[in-house]
């Protein structure tokens, strides 16, 4: 799709007409229709949030045993089973090649998250050589039959939020085409050959999110949320992530503190690219564990 | 960067490696994917990185950025001025284990992985030693002086050049309707006014012709009307609740956003940019 001038301004957001302008810019004839709109009033996507008060210590170190239990429980919940190995097997088969896609560097995904997911896949019968690190390595994602995004939760100064949808930017082959105002098209990457249909579960590291200035770490904007967020719908997971980040920002300032630039990629991933559901009223959030400071 | 800016070899049990990691505009994204754009939006020259280690203690990361000249170093610090002033360099902020300051053409970050009392003490000592080794002082950008003082919230002052930065400070439009680029200097700040808050943006173009183009573009894209003559304040209430007031004066463009009252909004413009510099 050719990039063109959008004509979207701050005033469109003040008027609540930004998305109509965005759809027009992208040349879509389905402007305004959400992926979940046709499904009636019932929730169409489920997102699961698990939190544990002792997931991190005061030095920000991960309690591996607690995290392992959190991952088992949340994946069981997403799969609708009670056995962790069986849960993983609903997302991967023994002949799959699985690509793990954590967020690299700059206070990215805790290494314990990636390591534990790898261990659990092995326990579920995926042999070690068939579990690949797919982030940032050219073409590796194309060799994988399954991708498991493992981003960390953070605000991003260039895109508003930089968590689930942005996690695949390097798979596009041209990351610069999705920077700045063009980040609204991030959902398109999830529809590309080699990517589409491979992400059977999304797991977000929300242990210590960053609610401003990301991705470079500014520690006054980090907090111990001690959570893992998971689901099968990447857009719904991102929508919940956005809700948490926005709530934390408003709490921090004591007044509305909207993300800037506005994270238009979430709504566009839904309404334009049909990757998933961005409408929180159509997303059922299942909460497990520690409730204090949950923000959603 | 010259070795005289190398930080202390040992600080309270923390030890750094002999040589820094060298980062330049060619490899900055290898070092900080997704964050390098900030420094490249200013006149980034190079970066030296050290990591101090101490057994059973948080690591301490040192980053010394050569920003080319002092307005650029000031600008990068002004990206976020939240934190406590701790009297290091020409201006410093400290919060939660991160010290940032500028002095001359340098911008410095000293970051402890976790904020403990010993780590904070070491961060301060490293910062003071680094600042002392940086010769001379620089001047902040001249444009900052064009901001009216009355009602100014100092921690909200941000100096920059490009749209990529304005999008973060105050998203205005997807398109570059103010024609910002590396040749423009801009400052944005918040004000506490009698009727509420407002935001003032001052942009300095390299010529009056450039400011005219931007003025016309802004009016067409944002206000949907023709601009008035140079020097005349244009005030418009948008979306029924916010005043946007603007004025072009020589190579300067001044725009007040989110004015609660027309009077306060226009007062901001009267007080700003009175020492306009004429470009070529």
Coordinates of C-alpha atoms in Angstrom, one line a residue:
Chain A
X1 CA 0.0 0.0 0.0
X2 CA 1.5 3.3 -0.9
X3 CA 2.2 5.7 1.9
X4 CA 0.5 9.0 1.5
X5 CA -0.2 12.1 3.5
X6 CA -2.9 11.3 6.0
X7 CA -4.4 14.7 6.9
X8 CA -5.0 13.4 10.4
X9 CA -4.5 16.1 13.1
X10 CA -4.9 16.4 16.8
X11 CA -8.2 17.9 16.1
X12 CA -9.5 14.6 14.7
X13 CA -8.7 13.0 18.0
X14 CA -10.4 15.9 19.9
X15 CA -13.5 15.3 17.7
X16 CA -13.3 11.5 17.9
X17 CA -13.0 11.3 14.2
X18 CA -9.4 10.2 13.9
X19 CA -10.1 6.7 12.8
X20 CA -12.4 7.7 10.0
X21 CA -9.6 9.8 8.7
X22 CA -7.1 7.0 9.1
X23 CA -9.2 4.5 7.2
X24 CA -9.6 7.0 4.4
X25 CA -5.9 7.5 4.3
X26 CA -5.3 3.7 4.1
X27 CA -7.7 3.5 1.2
X28 CA -9.9 1.0 2.9
X29 CA -13.6 0.6 2.1
X30 CA -14.4 -1.0 5.4
X31 CA -13.7 2.0 7.4
X32 CA -15.0 1.8 11.0
X33 CA -15.9 -1.9 11.0
X34 CA -14.1 -3.7 13.7
X35 CA -13.1 -7.4 13.5
X36 CA -15.3 -8.0 16.5
X37 CA -18.3 -5.8 15.5
X38 CA -20.3 -8.4 13.6
X39 CA -20.3 -10.8 16.5
X40 CA -23.0 -9.3 18.6
X41 CA -22.8 -8.2 22.2
X42 CA -20.9 -11.1 23.6
X43 CA -17.2 -10.8 24.1
X44 CA -15.3 -12.3 21.2
X45 CA -11.8 -12.3 22.6
X46 CA -10.4 -13.4 25.9
X47 CA -7.3 -12.0 27.5
X48 CA -5.8 -13.5 30.7
X49 CA -3.9 -11.6 33.3
X50 CA -2.0 -13.3 36.1
X51 CA -0.1 -11.4 38.9
X52 CA 1.9 -12.5 41.9
X53 CA 3.1 -10.1 44.6
X54 CA 6.4 -12.0 45.0
X55 CA 7.3 -12.3 41.3
X56 CA 10.0 -9.7 41.7
X57 CA 12.2 -8.8 44.7
X58 CA 13.2 -5.3 45.8
X59 CA 16.3 -5.5 43.6
X60 CA 13.9 -6.2 40.6
X61 CA 15.2 -9.8 40.3
X62 CA 12.7 -12.4 39.0
X63 CA 11.6 -15.2 41.3
X64 CA 11.9 -18.0 38.8
X65 CA 9.8 -20.5 40.6
X66 CA 6.9 -18.0 40.9
X67 CA 7.2 -17.0 37.3
X68 CA 7.2 -20.6 36.2
X69 CA 4.0 -21.2 38.1
X70 CA 2.5 -18.0 36.6
X71 CA 3.3 -19.1 33.1
X72 CA 1.8 -22.6 33.7
X73 CA -1.4 -21.2 35.1
X74 CA -1.9 -18.5 32.5
X75 CA -1.2 -20.9 29.6
X76 CA -3.6 -23.4 31.1
X77 CA -6.2 -20.7 31.3
X78 CA -5.7 -19.7 27.7
X79 CA -5.9 -23.3 26.6
X80 CA -8.8 -24.2 28.8
X81 CA -7.0 -27.1 30.4
X82 CA -5.6 -27.9 33.9
X83 CA -2.4 -29.6 32.9
X84 CA 0.5 -27.3 31.7
X85 CA 2.1 -29.7 29.3
X86 CA -1.3 -30.4 27.7
X87 CA -2.0 -26.7 27.5
X88 CA 1.2 -26.1 25.6
X89 CA 0.3 -29.0 23.3
X90 CA -2.8 -27.2 22.2
X91 CA -0.6 -24.4 20.7
X92 CA 2.3 -26.5 19.4
X93 CA 2.7 -30.0 18.0
X94 CA 5.8 -32.2 18.2
X95 CA 6.7 -31.6 14.6
X96 CA 6.4 -27.8 14.8
X97 CA 9.3 -25.5 14.6
X98 CA 8.7 -22.8 17.1
X99 CA 10.1 -19.3 17.0
X100 CA 10.3 -17.4 20.2
X101 CA 10.1 -13.6 19.7
X102 CA 11.1 -11.7 22.8
X103 CA 11.8 -8.0 22.9
X104 CA 15.5 -7.5 22.7
X105 CA 17.8 -5.2 24.7
X106 CA 17.0 -1.9 26.4
X107 CA 15.2 -3.4 29.4
X108 CA 13.3 -5.8 27.1
X109 CA 11.7 -9.1 28.0
X110 CA 13.1 -10.7 31.1
X111 CA 15.4 -13.5 30.1
X112 CA 13.7 -15.8 32.6
X113 CA 10.5 -15.5 30.6
X114 CA 12.1 -16.6 27.4
X115 CA 14.1 -19.4 29.2
X116 CA 11.1 -20.7 31.0
X117 CA 8.9 -20.8 27.9
X118 CA 11.7 -22.7 26.1
X119 CA 11.8 -25.2 29.0
X120 CA 8.0 -25.6 29.0
X121 CA 8.0 -26.2 25.2
X122 CA 10.7 -28.9 25.7
X123 CA 8.6 -30.4 28.4
X124 CA 5.6 -30.5 26.0
X125 CA 7.7 -32.4 23.5
X126 CA 9.3 -29.8 21.2
X127 CA 12.9 -30.8 20.8
X128 CA 15.5 -28.2 21.6
X129 CA 16.8 -27.7 18.0
X130 CA 13.2 -27.0 16.9
X131 CA 12.9 -24.1 19.3
X132 CA 14.5 -21.0 17.6
X133 CA 15.1 -17.5 18.7
X134 CA 13.3 -15.7 15.9
X135 CA 13.7 -12.1 16.9
X136 CA 15.9 -9.9 14.8
X137 CA 17.4 -12.8 12.8
X138 CA 16.7 -12.4 9.1
X139 CA 14.3 -14.9 7.8
X140 CA 14.3 -17.2 10.8
X141 CA 10.6 -16.6 11.3
X142 CA 9.9 -18.0 7.9
X143 CA 11.4 -21.3 9.0
X144 CA 9.0 -21.5 11.9
X145 CA 5.5 -23.1 11.8
X146 CA 4.6 -21.4 15.1
X147 CA 5.7 -18.0 16.5
X148 CA 5.3 -17.1 20.1
X149 CA 5.6 -13.4 20.7
X150 CA 7.1 -12.6 24.1
X151 CA 7.2 -8.8 24.2
X152 CA 7.5 -6.7 27.3
X153 CA 4.9 -4.1 28.2
X154 CA 6.1 -0.6 27.5
X155 CA 5.2 2.8 26.2
X156 CA 7.3 3.9 23.2
X157 CA 8.1 7.5 22.4
X158 CA 7.8 6.9 18.6
X159 CA 4.6 4.8 18.5
X160 CA 2.7 5.4 21.8
X161 CA 2.9 1.8 22.9
X162 CA 5.5 -0.7 21.7
X163 CA 4.5 -4.1 22.9
X164 CA 2.6 -6.8 20.9
X165 CA 2.1 -5.3 17.4
X166 CA 5.5 -3.7 17.2
X167 CA 7.2 -6.9 18.3
X168 CA 7.2 -8.2 14.7
X169 CA 8.5 -5.0 13.1
X170 CA 11.8 -6.7 11.9
X171 CA 9.8 -9.4 10.1
X172 CA 8.6 -6.8 7.7
X173 CA 12.0 -6.6 6.1
X174 CA 11.8 -2.8 6.2
X175 CA 11.4 -1.6 9.7
X176 CA 11.7 2.0 8.7
X177 CA 8.4 1.7 6.7
X178 CA 6.6 1.3 10.1
X179 CA 8.3 4.0 12.1
X180 CA 6.8 7.3 13.3
X181 CA 3.4 8.1 11.9
X182 CA 3.6 5.0 9.7
X183 CA 3.4 2.8 12.8
X184 CA -0.3 2.8 12.4
X185 CA 0.3 0.1 9.8
X186 CA 2.1 -2.3 12.2
X187 CA -0.9 -4.7 12.0
X188 CA -0.1 -5.3 8.3
X189 CA 3.0 -7.2 9.3
X190 CA 0.8 -9.8 11.0
X191 CA -0.9 -10.5 7.7
X192 CA 2.3 -11.0 5.7
X193 CA 3.3 -14.4 4.3
X194 CA 5.7 -16.1 6.7
X195 CA 3.9 -14.4 9.6
X196 CA 0.2 -14.7 9.2
X197 CA -1.6 -17.4 11.2
X198 CA 1.5 -18.5 13.1
X199 CA 1.0 -16.7 16.4
X200 CA -1.1 -19.2 18.3
X201 CA -0.5 -17.6 21.7
X202 CA 0.8 -14.2 22.8
X203 CA 2.6 -13.9 26.1
X204 CA 3.4 -10.4 27.4
X205 CA 6.0 -9.8 30.1
X206 CA 4.3 -7.3 32.3
X207 CA 6.6 -7.9 35.3
X208 CA 8.1 -4.4 35.3
X209 CA 6.5 -2.3 32.6
X210 CA 7.7 1.1 31.4
X211 CA 4.9 3.7 31.2
X212 CA 6.8 6.6 29.5
X213 CA 9.9 7.4 27.4
X214 CA 10.4 3.8 26.2
X215 CA 12.3 2.0 24.9
X216 CA 15.3 3.6 26.6
X217 CA 14.9 2.8 30.3
X218 CA 14.1 5.8 32.6
X219 CA 13.6 4.0 35.9
X220 CA 11.1 6.5 37.5
X221 CA 8.7 5.2 34.8
X222 CA 9.2 1.6 35.6
X223 CA 7.0 -0.1 38.2
X224 CA 6.5 -3.6 39.7
X225 CA 3.2 -4.7 38.1
X226 CA 4.3 -8.4 38.5
X227 CA 2.1 -9.6 35.7
X228 CA 1.9 -11.9 32.7
X229 CA -0.7 -11.2 30.1
X230 CA -1.7 -13.8 27.5
X231 CA -4.2 -14.6 24.9
X232 CA -4.7 -15.9 21.4
X233 CA -5.8 -12.5 19.9
X234 CA -2.8 -10.2 19.6
X235 CA -4.9 -7.1 19.2
X236 CA -7.0 -7.8 22.2
X237 CA -3.9 -8.5 24.3
X238 CA -2.4 -5.2 23.1
X239 CA -5.7 -3.3 23.9
X240 CA -5.5 -4.6 27.5
X241 CA -1.8 -3.6 27.7
X242 CA -2.7 -0.1 26.5
X243 CA -5.4 0.1 29.1
X244 CA -2.9 -0.7 31.9
X245 CA -0.2 1.7 30.6
X246 CA -2.7 4.5 30.2
X247 CA -4.2 3.9 33.7
X248 CA -0.7 3.9 35.2
X249 CA 0.1 7.2 33.5
X250 CA -3.1 8.9 34.6
X251 CA -2.4 7.7 38.2
X252 CA 1.2 8.9 38.1
X253 CA 0.2 12.4 37.0
X254 CA -3.1 12.6 38.9
X255 CA -4.8 13.7 35.7
X256 CA -5.2 12.4 32.1
X257 CA -1.8 11.9 30.6
X258 CA -2.5 10.5 27.1
X259 CA 0.2 8.6 25.3
X260 CA 1.9 10.7 22.5
X261 CA 1.9 10.0 19.7
X262 CA -1.5 8.4 19.8
X263 CA -1.2 4.6 19.5
X264 CA -3.3 4.3 16.4
X265 CA -1.8 0.9 15.4
X266 CA -4.1 -1.0 17.7
X267 CA -7.4 0.2 16.2
X268 CA -5.9 0.0 12.7
X269 CA -4.8 -3.6 13.3
X270 CA -8.5 -4.4 14.1
X271 CA -10.4 -2.3 11.7
X272 CA -8.1 -2.2 8.7
X273 CA -6.0 -5.4 8.9
X274 CA -8.5 -7.6 10.8
X275 CA -5.8 -9.1 13.0
X276 CA -8.0 -9.1 16.1
X277 CA -10.3 -7.2 18.3
X278 CA -9.4 -3.8 19.8
X279 CA -12.8 -3.0 21.3
X280 CA -12.5 -3.5 25.1
X281 CA -16.2 -4.0 25.4
X282 CA -15.8 -7.1 23.3
X283 CA -12.9 -8.4 25.2
X284 CA -13.3 -10.5 28.3
X285 CA -10.5 -10.0 30.7
X286 CA -9.9 -12.9 33.1
X287 CA -7.9 -11.8 36.1
X288 CA -6.0 -14.2 38.4
X289 CA -3.9 -13.6 41.5
X290 CA -2.7 -10.4 43.1
X291 CA -5.3 -7.6 42.8
X292 CA -3.7 -4.6 44.4
X293 CA -2.8 -2.0 41.8
X294 CA -4.2 -4.1 39.0
X295 CA -5.4 -0.9 37.1
X296 CA -7.9 -2.8 34.8
Chain B
X1 CA 36.0 11.0 22.8
X2 CA 39.1 12.1 24.7
X3 CA 40.3 9.9 27.5
X4 CA 40.1 12.8 30.0
X5 CA 36.4 12.3 30.1
X6 CA 36.8 8.7 31.2
X7 CA 35.0 8.0 34.5
X8 CA 36.8 6.9 37.7
X9 CA 38.3 3.4 37.4
X10 CA 37.0 2.4 40.8
X11 CA 34.1 3.8 42.9
X12 CA 33.2 2.4 46.3
X13 CA 33.9 -1.2 45.1
X14 CA 32.5 -0.8 41.6
X15 CA 35.0 -1.3 38.8
X16 CA 34.7 -0.4 35.2
X17 CA 36.4 -1.9 32.2
X18 CA 39.6 -0.3 30.8
X19 CA 38.0 0.9 27.5
X20 CA 34.5 2.0 26.7
X21 CA 32.2 0.6 24.1
X22 CA 32.2 3.1 21.2
X23 CA 28.9 4.0 19.6
X24 CA 28.4 6.2 16.6
X25 CA 25.6 7.1 14.2
X26 CA 26.4 4.0 12.2
X27 CA 25.9 1.5 15.0
X28 CA 23.6 3.3 17.4
X29 CA 20.7 1.0 16.6
X30 CA 22.8 -2.0 17.4
X31 CA 23.2 -0.5 20.9
X32 CA 19.8 0.9 21.4
X33 CA 17.2 -0.3 18.9
X34 CA 14.2 2.0 18.9
X35 CA 15.9 4.7 21.0
X36 CA 18.6 5.9 18.7
X37 CA 16.2 8.1 16.8
X38 CA 16.2 10.5 19.8
X39 CA 19.9 11.2 19.6
X40 CA 19.9 11.3 15.8
X41 CA 17.1 13.9 16.0
X42 CA 19.8 16.1 17.5
X43 CA 23.4 16.5 16.3
X44 CA 24.7 13.2 17.7
X45 CA 28.4 12.7 17.2
X46 CA 29.3 9.7 19.4
X47 CA 28.7 7.8 22.6
X48 CA 31.1 6.1 25.0
X49 CA 29.6 3.4 27.3
X50 CA 31.1 1.8 30.4
X51 CA 29.5 -0.6 32.7
X52 CA 30.7 -0.8 36.3
X53 CA 30.4 -4.1 38.2
X54 CA 30.6 -5.0 41.8
X55 CA 29.8 -8.4 43.3
X56 CA 26.3 -8.7 44.8
X57 CA 25.5 -5.1 43.8
X58 CA 23.6 -3.6 40.9
X59 CA 25.5 -2.7 37.7
X60 CA 26.0 0.9 37.0
X61 CA 25.9 2.0 33.3
X62 CA 27.7 5.2 32.2
X63 CA 26.8 6.8 28.8
X64 CA 28.7 9.9 27.7
X65 CA 27.1 11.5 24.6
X66 CA 29.0 13.9 22.5
X67 CA 26.2 16.0 21.0
X68 CA 28.4 18.3 18.9
X69 CA 27.5 21.6 20.7
X70 CA 25.9 22.8 23.9
X71 CA 22.4 23.6 22.6
X72 CA 22.2 20.0 21.4
X73 CA 23.3 18.6 24.7
X74 CA 20.7 20.8 26.5
X75 CA 18.1 19.7 24.0
X76 CA 18.6 16.0 24.7
X77 CA 18.5 16.6 28.5
X78 CA 15.3 18.6 28.0
X79 CA 13.6 15.5 26.5
X80 CA 12.8 14.7 30.2
X81 CA 13.5 17.1 33.0
X82 CA 11.6 15.2 35.7
X83 CA 13.6 14.4 38.8
X84 CA 15.6 16.3 41.4
X85 CA 18.3 18.9 40.6
X86 CA 21.5 17.6 42.2
X87 CA 23.9 20.3 41.1
X88 CA 26.0 18.3 38.7
X89 CA 27.1 19.8 35.3
X90 CA 25.1 22.8 34.0
X91 CA 21.8 21.2 34.8
X92 CA 21.1 17.8 36.2
X93 CA 18.2 15.6 37.2
X94 CA 18.2 12.5 39.3
X95 CA 15.4 10.0 40.0
X96 CA 15.2 6.3 40.9
X97 CA 18.8 5.5 40.2
X98 CA 19.3 7.5 37.0
X99 CA 21.4 10.7 36.9
X100 CA 21.3 12.8 33.8
X101 CA 23.1 16.1 33.2
X102 CA 24.6 18.3 30.5
X103 CA 27.8 20.2 30.4
X104 CA 29.2 21.9 27.3
X105 CA 28.6 19.6 24.4
X106 CA 28.1 16.5 26.5
X107 CA 25.0 14.8 27.7
X108 CA 25.5 12.1 30.4
X109 CA 23.5 9.3 31.8
X110 CA 24.6 7.3 34.9
X111 CA 22.2 4.5 35.6
X112 CA 22.1 2.0 38.5
X113 CA 20.2 -1.2 37.7
X114 CA 18.6 -0.9 41.1
X115 CA 18.6 2.1 43.4
X116 CA 20.4 1.3 46.7
X117 CA 22.0 3.8 49.0
X118 CA 25.6 2.7 48.0
X119 CA 24.6 2.6 44.3
X120 CA 23.2 6.1 44.5
X121 CA 26.3 7.4 46.3
X122 CA 28.5 5.8 43.5
X123 CA 26.3 7.3 40.8
X124 CA 26.7 10.8 42.2
X125 CA 30.5 10.4 42.6
X126 CA 30.8 9.1 39.0
X127 CA 28.7 12.0 37.8
X128 CA 30.6 14.7 39.7
X129 CA 34.0 13.3 38.5
X130 CA 32.8 13.2 34.9
X131 CA 31.4 16.8 35.0
X132 CA 34.6 18.1 36.6
X133 CA 36.6 16.6 33.7
X134 CA 34.6 18.3 31.0
X135 CA 36.2 21.6 30.1
X136 CA 34.3 24.9 30.0
X137 CA 30.7 25.6 29.9
X138 CA 28.2 25.9 27.1
X139 CA 25.2 28.1 26.5
X140 CA 21.6 26.9 26.3
X141 CA 19.8 27.5 23.0
X142 CA 19.1 31.2 22.4
X143 CA 15.5 30.3 21.5
X144 CA 14.8 29.2 25.1
X145 CA 15.2 32.8 26.2
X146 CA 12.3 33.9 23.9
X147 CA 9.9 32.1 26.2
X148 CA 8.0 34.5 28.5
X149 CA 8.9 33.9 32.1
X150 CA 5.5 34.6 33.6
X151 CA 3.7 31.3 34.4
X152 CA 6.5 29.2 32.8
X153 CA 6.7 25.6 34.2
X154 CA 10.5 25.1 33.9
X155 CA 10.4 21.3 33.9
X156 CA 8.2 21.4 30.8
X157 CA 10.7 23.2 28.5
X158 CA 11.7 21.0 25.6
X159 CA 14.2 22.1 22.9
X160 CA 14.2 20.2 19.6
X161 CA 14.4 20.4 15.8
X162 CA 12.3 17.8 14.1
X163 CA 8.7 16.6 13.9
X164 CA 9.6 13.3 15.5
X165 CA 10.2 15.1 18.8
X166 CA 7.1 17.3 18.5
X167 CA 5.0 14.2 18.0
X168 CA 6.2 13.0 21.4
X169 CA 5.9 16.4 23.2
X170 CA 2.7 17.5 21.6
X171 CA 1.3 15.4 18.7
X172 CA -0.1 17.9 16.2
X173 CA -0.6 16.0 13.0
X174 CA 0.6 12.9 11.1
X175 CA 1.9 15.2 8.4
X176 CA 4.7 17.7 8.9
X177 CA 2.4 20.7 8.9
X178 CA 5.0 23.0 10.6
X179 CA 7.7 22.0 8.1
X180 CA 10.1 21.0 10.8
X181 CA 13.5 19.6 9.9
X182 CA 17.1 19.7 11.1
X183 CA 17.4 23.4 10.1
X184 CA 14.5 24.5 12.4
X185 CA 15.0 25.2 16.1
X186 CA 11.9 24.8 18.3
X187 CA 11.0 25.1 21.9
X188 CA 7.8 24.0 23.6
X189 CA 6.7 24.7 27.2
X190 CA 3.7 24.6 29.5
X191 CA 2.3 27.6 31.3
X192 CA 0.2 28.1 34.3
X193 CA -2.2 30.9 33.5
X194 CA -4.9 32.7 35.5
X195 CA -7.6 30.8 33.6
X196 CA -5.8 27.4 33.5
X197 CA -2.9 25.9 31.6
X198 CA -1.7 26.6 28.1
X199 CA 1.2 25.4 25.9
X200 CA 3.5 27.6 23.9
X201 CA 5.5 26.5 20.8
X202 CA 8.1 28.7 19.3
X203 CA 9.7 27.7 16.0
X204 CA 12.7 29.5 14.4
X205 CA 13.2 28.9 10.7
X206 CA 16.3 29.4 8.7
X207 CA 14.6 32.2 6.7
X208 CA 11.5 34.3 6.6
X209 CA 10.4 32.5 3.4
X210 CA 10.5 29.2 5.3
X211 CA 8.4 30.6 8.2
X212 CA 5.8 31.9 5.7
X213 CA 5.5 28.4 4.1
X214 CA 5.0 26.8 7.5
X215 CA 2.6 29.5 8.6
X216 CA 0.5 28.9 5.5
X217 CA 0.7 25.1 5.9
X218 CA -0.3 25.3 9.6
X219 CA -3.3 27.4 8.8
X220 CA -4.5 25.2 5.9
X221 CA -4.0 21.9 7.7
X222 CA -5.0 22.8 11.3
X223 CA -7.1 25.9 11.3
X224 CA -8.7 25.5 7.9
X225 CA -8.4 29.2 7.1
X226 CA -6.0 31.7 5.5
X227 CA -3.3 33.2 7.7
X228 CA -3.3 36.9 8.6
X229 CA -0.5 39.3 7.9
X230 CA 2.9 39.0 9.7
X231 CA 2.8 40.2 13.3
X232 CA -1.0 39.9 13.6
X233 CA -2.3 37.4 16.2
X234 CA -4.7 34.9 14.9
X235 CA -7.0 33.5 17.6
X236 CA -9.4 30.6 17.0
X237 CA -11.5 28.5 19.3
X238 CA -11.4 24.9 18.2
X239 CA -13.7 22.1 19.1
X240 CA -15.7 24.5 21.2
X241 CA -13.3 24.5 24.1
X242 CA -9.7 25.4 23.4
X243 CA -8.1 28.6 22.1
X244 CA -5.3 28.3 19.5
X245 CA -3.5 31.6 19.0
X246 CA -0.7 32.1 16.6
X247 CA 1.6 34.8 15.2
X248 CA 4.4 34.9 12.7
X249 CA 7.1 37.4 13.1
X250 CA 10.1 37.4 10.7
X251 CA 11.5 33.9 10.8
X252 CA 9.6 33.0 14.0
X253 CA 6.4 31.1 14.3
X254 CA 4.6 31.3 17.7
X255 CA 1.6 29.2 18.6
X256 CA -0.2 28.9 21.9
X257 CA -2.4 25.8 22.3
X258 CA -5.0 24.7 24.7
X259 CA -5.7 28.2 26.0
X260 CA -8.6 28.3 28.4
X261 CA -9.3 32.0 27.6
X262 CA -8.5 34.1 24.6
X263 CA -6.9 36.7 26.8
X264 CA -4.4 34.4 28.3
X265 CA -3.7 32.7 25.0
X266 CA -2.9 36.0 23.3
X267 CA -1.0 37.3 26.4
X268 CA 1.4 34.4 25.9
X269 CA 2.1 35.4 22.4
X270 CA 2.6 39.1 23.3
X271 CA 5.3 38.0 25.8
X272 CA 7.1 35.6 23.5
X273 CA 9.7 35.9 20.8
X274 CA 10.2 39.7 21.0
X275 CA 13.8 39.3 20.0
X276 CA 13.2 37.7 16.6
X277 CA 16.2 36.9 14.6
X278 CA 16.0 37.4 10.9
X279 CA 17.3 34.6 8.8
X280 CA 18.7 34.8 5.2

